[in-house]
Amino acid sequence: MKKSYLQYLLAGAALVSLSHCSDNDNASPVNEELNTQVLLDFSANLPQAVYSDLSTKTSTLYDQVVALGTNGATDDELAATRTTWKQARQAWEQSEAFLFGPVSTKDIDPHIDTWPVNFNDLNAQLNSGAEFTADYINNLDDALKGFHPIEYLIFGEDGNKKAADLSERDMEYLTALALNLKTLTADANNSWKPSVSGNYHTIFTTAGTGNATYPTQLAAYQELVNAMAGICDEVANGKLDEPFTAQDPSLEESPFAQNSIIDFTNNIKGVQDVYLGKYSADGKGLEDIVRQYNLQLDSDIKLKIDNAINALGKITDPFGKAITTQAMQIETAMSSINDLKDILETELLPFVQQHTK
């Protein structure tokens, strides 16, 4: 269940047009050297680093799944596999703050992270006579492959699956799913590597004249801010609001692992990463451009990021339970994340339209 942020791109394009009309006679200062460096550091420190982590974790996950099917699985091995799944989720959910480029155009996102999933549909696959070949998995409905079917198989419907509960058929499906996830995340990783032909690093960081995808640096900056606002909208008004409003835990993102609040928090931490220009390494980020011209805006954005993360931290029950036990905390979290979305749309986006070209 994914929401496109095309609405933000279209809105941003309209604002750019208005901004250009109004700024013709009163141009704002533009630091082209800094703007270029921010794009370079974003590529190196965010997509390249995060997708590398993601690919490493899903490769480890696959190896652990294969080991589970060799000489009998142990509960310790299953626990280690669950830990790696959560680590891979952390990288993926943070990457959703920049959900553009090949991960979008190649449909990697829906192929690996469609939800909610219906365990009855998953059980139907297990009960079928299908051979779980690579082609078969590729052709499955998106809700039957990726992170969440793997989650169901290693955690179980109630989150307490034991290694002894893993059937031979479970292992066939699980192994095929883990291989598919490993393959797709490796593709996402390779797509941003500067050494790979046609890589997105070069496309994104050379925004400007002659670039068909980003004919101006402004277009690249719009992509960044729209992606940040888009994931805020999805978390507040999709991931949180839809199960809460419906009072339906089956709409939860990661119910079997009880990982949903961690997922949502990592989404917002991803927004923070993009704004600061840092993940495992630090570089120039949007904050450096904002701080050059508007310290108050920088402070306001950081405060709203902190408020959103802190509000999610107040939801202490598993999300499927919290929709009935912690309504106030959920409403506060949705409000805080929407506040962050609003400042990104109404203040940061116009700001970058003024200070990039």
Coordinates of C-alpha atoms in Angstrom, one line a residue:
M1 CA 0.0 0.0 0.0
K2 CA 2.1 2.9 -1.3
K3 CA 1.1 6.5 -1.9
S4 CA 2.8 8.4 -4.8
Y5 CA 4.2 11.8 -4.1
L6 CA 3.4 12.9 -7.6
Q7 CA 1.0 15.4 -6.1
Y8 CA 3.9 17.1 -4.5
L9 CA 5.9 17.2 -7.7
L10 CA 3.0 18.8 -9.5
A11 CA 2.4 21.3 -6.8
G12 CA 6.0 22.1 -6.7
A13 CA 6.1 22.6 -10.4
A14 CA 3.3 25.1 -10.1
L15 CA 5.0 27.0 -7.4
V16 CA 8.2 27.1 -9.4
S17 CA 6.3 28.8 -12.2
L18 CA 4.9 31.3 -9.8
S19 CA 8.2 31.8 -8.1
H20 CA 10.0 32.4 -11.4
C21 CA 7.4 35.0 -12.4
S22 CA 7.7 36.9 -9.2
D23 CA 11.4 36.7 -8.8
N24 CA 12.4 37.9 -12.3
D25 CA 13.0 41.4 -11.0
N26 CA 14.3 40.5 -7.5
A27 CA 16.5 37.4 -7.8
S28 CA 17.5 35.7 -4.6
P29 CA 21.1 34.7 -4.0
V30 CA 22.2 31.3 -5.2
N31 CA 25.3 29.5 -4.1
E32 CA 25.8 27.2 -7.0
E33 CA 29.0 25.6 -5.6
L34 CA 27.2 24.6 -2.4
N35 CA 24.1 23.5 -4.2
T36 CA 26.2 21.1 -6.4
Q37 CA 28.1 19.8 -3.3
V38 CA 24.8 19.0 -1.5
L39 CA 23.6 16.9 -4.4
L40 CA 26.9 15.1 -4.5
D41 CA 27.0 14.4 -0.8
F42 CA 23.3 13.4 -0.8
S43 CA 24.1 10.7 -3.4
A44 CA 27.2 9.4 -1.6
N45 CA 25.8 9.6 2.0
L46 CA 22.2 8.6 1.4
P47 CA 21.2 6.4 -1.5
Q48 CA 24.7 4.9 -2.0
A49 CA 25.2 4.2 1.7
V50 CA 21.7 3.2 2.6
Y51 CA 21.1 0.9 -0.3
S52 CA 24.5 -0.6 0.3
D53 CA 23.4 -1.4 3.9
L54 CA 20.1 -2.7 2.7
S55 CA 21.7 -5.0 0.1
T56 CA 24.2 -6.3 2.7
K57 CA 21.5 -7.1 5.2
T58 CA 19.2 -8.8 2.7
S59 CA 22.2 -10.9 1.4
T60 CA 22.8 -11.9 5.0
L61 CA 19.1 -12.6 5.5
Y62 CA 19.2 -14.9 2.5
D63 CA 22.2 -16.8 3.8
Q64 CA 20.5 -17.2 7.2
V65 CA 17.3 -18.5 5.5
V66 CA 19.3 -21.1 3.6
A67 CA 21.0 -22.1 6.8
L68 CA 17.5 -22.5 8.4
G69 CA 16.7 -25.2 5.9
T70 CA 20.0 -27.1 6.4
N71 CA 20.2 -29.8 9.0
G72 CA 17.2 -28.5 10.9
A73 CA 16.5 -24.9 12.1
T74 CA 17.1 -23.9 15.7
D75 CA 15.3 -21.2 17.7
D76 CA 18.6 -19.3 17.9
E77 CA 19.0 -19.3 14.2
L78 CA 15.4 -18.2 13.7
A79 CA 16.0 -15.3 16.2
A80 CA 19.1 -14.2 14.3
T81 CA 17.1 -14.2 11.0
R82 CA 14.4 -12.1 12.6
T83 CA 17.1 -9.6 13.8
T84 CA 18.5 -9.3 10.3
W85 CA 15.1 -8.8 8.9
K86 CA 14.6 -5.9 11.3
Q87 CA 18.0 -4.4 10.4
A88 CA 17.1 -4.6 6.7
R89 CA 13.8 -2.9 7.4
Q90 CA 15.6 -0.1 9.2
A91 CA 17.7 0.7 6.1
W92 CA 14.7 0.3 3.8
E93 CA 12.3 2.5 5.8
Q94 CA 14.9 5.3 6.0
S95 CA 15.4 5.1 2.3
E96 CA 11.7 5.8 1.8
A97 CA 12.5 9.5 2.4
F98 CA 14.1 9.5 -1.1
L99 CA 11.8 7.2 -2.9
F100 CA 12.7 8.3 -6.4
G101 CA 15.0 7.1 -9.2
P102 CA 15.3 3.4 -10.1
V103 CA 13.6 2.1 -6.9
S104 CA 10.5 3.9 -8.3
T105 CA 10.9 3.6 -12.1
K106 CA 11.7 -0.1 -11.8
D107 CA 8.9 -0.7 -9.3
I108 CA 11.4 -2.1 -6.8
D109 CA 9.4 -0.4 -4.0
P110 CA 6.0 -2.2 -4.6
H111 CA 7.8 -5.5 -5.4
I112 CA 9.5 -5.6 -2.0
D113 CA 7.2 -3.6 0.3
T114 CA 3.5 -3.9 -0.5
W115 CA 1.2 -4.1 2.5
P116 CA -1.0 -5.0 4.2
V117 CA -0.7 -8.7 3.5
N118 CA -3.4 -11.3 4.0
F119 CA -2.0 -14.4 5.8
N120 CA -4.8 -16.4 4.2
D121 CA -3.5 -15.6 0.8
L122 CA 0.0 -16.5 1.9
N123 CA -1.3 -19.8 3.3
A124 CA -2.9 -20.5 -0.1
Q125 CA 0.5 -20.2 -1.7
L126 CA 1.9 -22.6 0.8
N127 CA -0.9 -25.1 0.2
S128 CA -0.6 -24.9 -3.6
G129 CA 1.4 -27.2 -5.6
A130 CA 3.4 -24.4 -7.2
E131 CA 7.2 -24.7 -7.6
F132 CA 8.7 -21.5 -6.1
T133 CA 11.1 -20.7 -9.0
A134 CA 12.6 -17.2 -9.5
D135 CA 10.2 -16.6 -12.3
Y136 CA 7.2 -17.8 -10.3
I137 CA 8.1 -15.4 -7.4
N138 CA 8.7 -12.5 -9.9
N139 CA 5.2 -13.0 -11.4
L140 CA 3.4 -13.1 -8.0
D141 CA 1.2 -10.3 -6.9
D142 CA 3.3 -7.8 -5.0
A143 CA 1.5 -8.6 -1.7
L144 CA 2.8 -12.2 -1.9
K145 CA 6.5 -11.3 -2.1
G146 CA 9.0 -9.0 -0.4
F147 CA 9.5 -8.0 3.2
H148 CA 6.1 -8.8 4.6
P149 CA 5.5 -12.4 3.4
I150 CA 9.0 -13.1 4.8
E151 CA 7.9 -11.4 8.0
Y152 CA 4.9 -13.7 8.2
L153 CA 6.9 -16.9 7.6
I154 CA 9.7 -16.1 10.2
F155 CA 7.5 -14.5 12.9
G156 CA 4.2 -16.3 12.4
E157 CA 0.7 -14.9 12.6
D158 CA 1.0 -14.1 16.3
G159 CA 4.7 -13.3 16.3
N160 CA 5.8 -16.3 18.3
K161 CA 6.7 -18.9 15.6
K162 CA 9.2 -21.6 16.7
A163 CA 11.9 -23.0 14.5
A164 CA 10.2 -26.4 14.8
D165 CA 7.1 -24.9 13.2
L166 CA 8.9 -24.2 9.9
S167 CA 7.6 -26.8 7.5
E168 CA 9.5 -27.9 4.4
R169 CA 7.0 -26.0 2.3
D170 CA 7.5 -22.9 4.5
M171 CA 11.2 -23.1 3.8
E172 CA 10.7 -23.5 0.0
Y173 CA 8.6 -20.3 -0.1
L174 CA 10.8 -18.5 2.4
T175 CA 14.0 -19.3 0.5
A176 CA 12.6 -18.2 -2.8
L177 CA 11.3 -14.9 -1.3
A178 CA 14.6 -14.2 0.4
L179 CA 16.5 -14.7 -2.9
N180 CA 14.0 -12.4 -4.7
L181 CA 14.5 -9.7 -2.0
K182 CA 18.2 -10.0 -2.2
T183 CA 18.2 -9.7 -6.0
L184 CA 15.9 -6.6 -6.0
T185 CA 17.8 -4.7 -3.3
A186 CA 21.1 -5.5 -5.0
D187 CA 19.6 -3.8 -8.1
A188 CA 18.6 -0.8 -6.1
N189 CA 22.2 -0.6 -4.7
N190 CA 23.9 -1.0 -8.1
S191 CA 21.6 1.6 -9.7
W192 CA 23.3 4.5 -7.7
K193 CA 26.9 3.3 -8.0
P194 CA 29.0 5.7 -10.0
S195 CA 30.9 2.9 -11.6
V196 CA 27.8 1.3 -13.1
S197 CA 26.8 2.3 -16.6
G198 CA 23.7 4.5 -16.7
N199 CA 23.8 5.0 -12.9
Y200 CA 21.4 7.4 -11.2
H201 CA 24.2 9.1 -9.2
T202 CA 25.4 10.7 -12.4
I203 CA 21.9 11.6 -13.5
F204 CA 21.0 13.2 -10.2
T205 CA 24.3 15.0 -9.5
T206 CA 24.7 16.5 -12.9
A207 CA 21.3 18.2 -12.8
G208 CA 21.3 21.2 -15.2
T209 CA 21.5 22.1 -18.8
G210 CA 21.5 19.0 -21.0
N211 CA 20.1 16.7 -18.4
A212 CA 16.9 15.2 -19.6
T213 CA 15.7 14.0 -16.2
Y214 CA 16.7 17.1 -14.2
P215 CA 17.1 20.0 -16.7
T216 CA 17.9 22.4 -13.7
Q217 CA 19.3 21.9 -10.2
L218 CA 16.0 23.2 -9.0
A219 CA 14.3 20.1 -10.5
A220 CA 16.6 17.9 -8.4
Y221 CA 15.9 19.9 -5.3
Q222 CA 12.2 19.6 -5.9
E223 CA 12.6 15.9 -6.1
L224 CA 14.3 15.8 -2.7
V225 CA 11.8 18.0 -0.9
N226 CA 8.8 16.3 -2.5
A227 CA 10.1 12.9 -1.5
M228 CA 10.5 14.1 2.1
A229 CA 7.0 15.6 2.2
G230 CA 5.6 12.5 0.5
I231 CA 6.8 10.0 3.1
C232 CA 5.5 12.3 5.9
D233 CA 2.1 12.2 4.2
E234 CA 2.2 8.4 3.8
V235 CA 3.2 7.9 7.5
A236 CA 0.6 10.4 8.9
N237 CA -2.3 9.9 6.6
G238 CA -1.8 6.3 5.5
K239 CA 0.3 4.1 7.7
L240 CA -1.0 5.7 10.9
D241 CA -4.4 7.0 10.0
E242 CA -5.9 4.2 8.0
P243 CA -5.7 1.4 10.6
F244 CA -6.5 3.9 13.3
T245 CA -9.6 5.4 11.7
A246 CA -10.9 2.0 10.6
Q247 CA -9.9 0.4 14.0
D248 CA -8.6 -2.4 11.9
P249 CA -5.2 -3.9 12.9
S250 CA -5.2 -6.0 9.6
L251 CA -4.2 -2.7 7.8
E252 CA -1.0 -2.4 9.9
E253 CA 2.3 -2.3 8.0
S254 CA 4.5 -4.8 10.0
P255 CA 2.1 -6.6 12.3
F256 CA 3.7 -10.0 12.6
A257 CA 7.0 -8.6 13.9
Q258 CA 5.2 -5.8 15.8
N259 CA 7.7 -3.5 14.0
S260 CA 5.3 -0.8 12.7
I261 CA 6.2 2.0 15.0
I262 CA 9.9 1.4 14.4
D263 CA 9.1 1.5 10.7
F264 CA 7.3 4.8 11.0
T265 CA 10.1 6.3 13.1
N266 CA 12.7 5.2 10.6
N267 CA 10.7 6.9 7.8
I268 CA 11.0 10.2 9.7
K269 CA 14.6 9.6 10.6
G270 CA 15.1 9.2 6.9
V271 CA 13.7 12.7 6.4
Q272 CA 16.1 13.9 9.0
D273 CA 19.0 12.1 7.2
V274 CA 18.2 13.9 3.9
Y275 CA 17.8 17.3 5.6
L276 CA 21.2 16.9 7.4
G277 CA 23.0 15.2 4.6
K278 CA 24.2 12.4 6.8
Y279 CA 23.7 8.7 7.4
S280 CA 26.8 6.8 8.5
A281 CA 28.9 9.7 7.2
D282 CA 28.2 13.4 7.4
G283 CA 28.3 15.8 4.4
K284 CA 26.6 18.9 3.1
G285 CA 22.9 18.8 3.3
L286 CA 19.8 20.9 2.8
E287 CA 20.4 22.3 6.2
D288 CA 23.6 24.0 5.0
I289 CA 21.8 25.9 2.3
V290 CA 19.0 26.9 4.7
R291 CA 21.4 28.0 7.4
Q292 CA 23.2 30.2 4.9
Y293 CA 20.0 32.4 4.5
N294 CA 17.4 31.6 7.1
L295 CA 18.5 30.3 10.6
Q296 CA 14.9 30.4 11.9
L297 CA 13.6 28.1 9.2
D298 CA 16.5 25.7 9.9
S299 CA 15.6 25.7 13.6
D300 CA 11.8 25.3 12.8
I301 CA 12.4 22.3 10.5
K302 CA 14.7 20.5 13.0
L303 CA 12.2 21.1 15.8
K304 CA 9.3 19.6 13.8
I305 CA 11.5 16.6 12.9
D306 CA 12.3 16.1 16.6
N307 CA 8.6 16.6 17.5
A308 CA 7.5 13.9 15.0
I309 CA 10.1 11.4 16.2
N310 CA 9.3 12.0 19.8
A311 CA 5.6 11.7 19.3
L312 CA 6.0 8.3 17.7
G313 CA 8.1 7.3 20.7
K314 CA 5.1 8.0 22.9
I315 CA 3.2 5.1 21.2
T316 CA 4.4 2.3 23.5
D317 CA 1.9 -0.4 22.7
P318 CA 2.3 -2.5 19.6
F319 CA 0.5 -0.5 16.9
G320 CA -2.2 -3.0 16.3
K321 CA -3.1 -2.7 19.9
A322 CA -2.4 1.0 20.2
I323 CA -5.1 1.9 17.7
T324 CA -7.6 1.1 20.5
T325 CA -5.5 1.8 23.7
Q326 CA -3.5 4.9 22.8
A327 CA -5.7 7.1 20.6
M328 CA -4.3 10.3 22.0
Q329 CA -0.7 9.4 21.3
I330 CA -1.6 8.3 17.8
E331 CA -3.4 11.5 17.1
T332 CA -0.5 13.6 18.4
A333 CA 1.9 11.6 16.2
M334 CA -0.2 12.2 13.1
S335 CA -0.5 15.9 13.9
S336 CA 3.2 16.3 14.5
I337 CA 4.1 14.5 11.3
N338 CA 1.6 16.6 9.3
D339 CA 3.2 19.7 10.8
L340 CA 6.5 18.5 9.5
K341 CA 5.0 17.8 6.1
D342 CA 3.4 21.3 6.0
I343 CA 6.7 23.1 6.7
L344 CA 8.5 21.1 4.1
E345 CA 5.7 21.9 1.5
T346 CA 5.0 25.5 2.4
E347 CA 8.4 26.8 3.6
L348 CA 11.3 24.5 2.6
L349 CA 10.0 24.0 -1.0
P350 CA 9.6 27.7 -1.7
F351 CA 13.0 28.3 -0.1
V352 CA 14.8 26.0 -2.4
Q353 CA 12.9 27.5 -5.3
Q354 CA 14.4 30.8 -4.3
H355 CA 17.9 29.6 -3.8
T356 CA 18.5 27.1 -6.6
K357 CA 18.2 27.4 -10.3

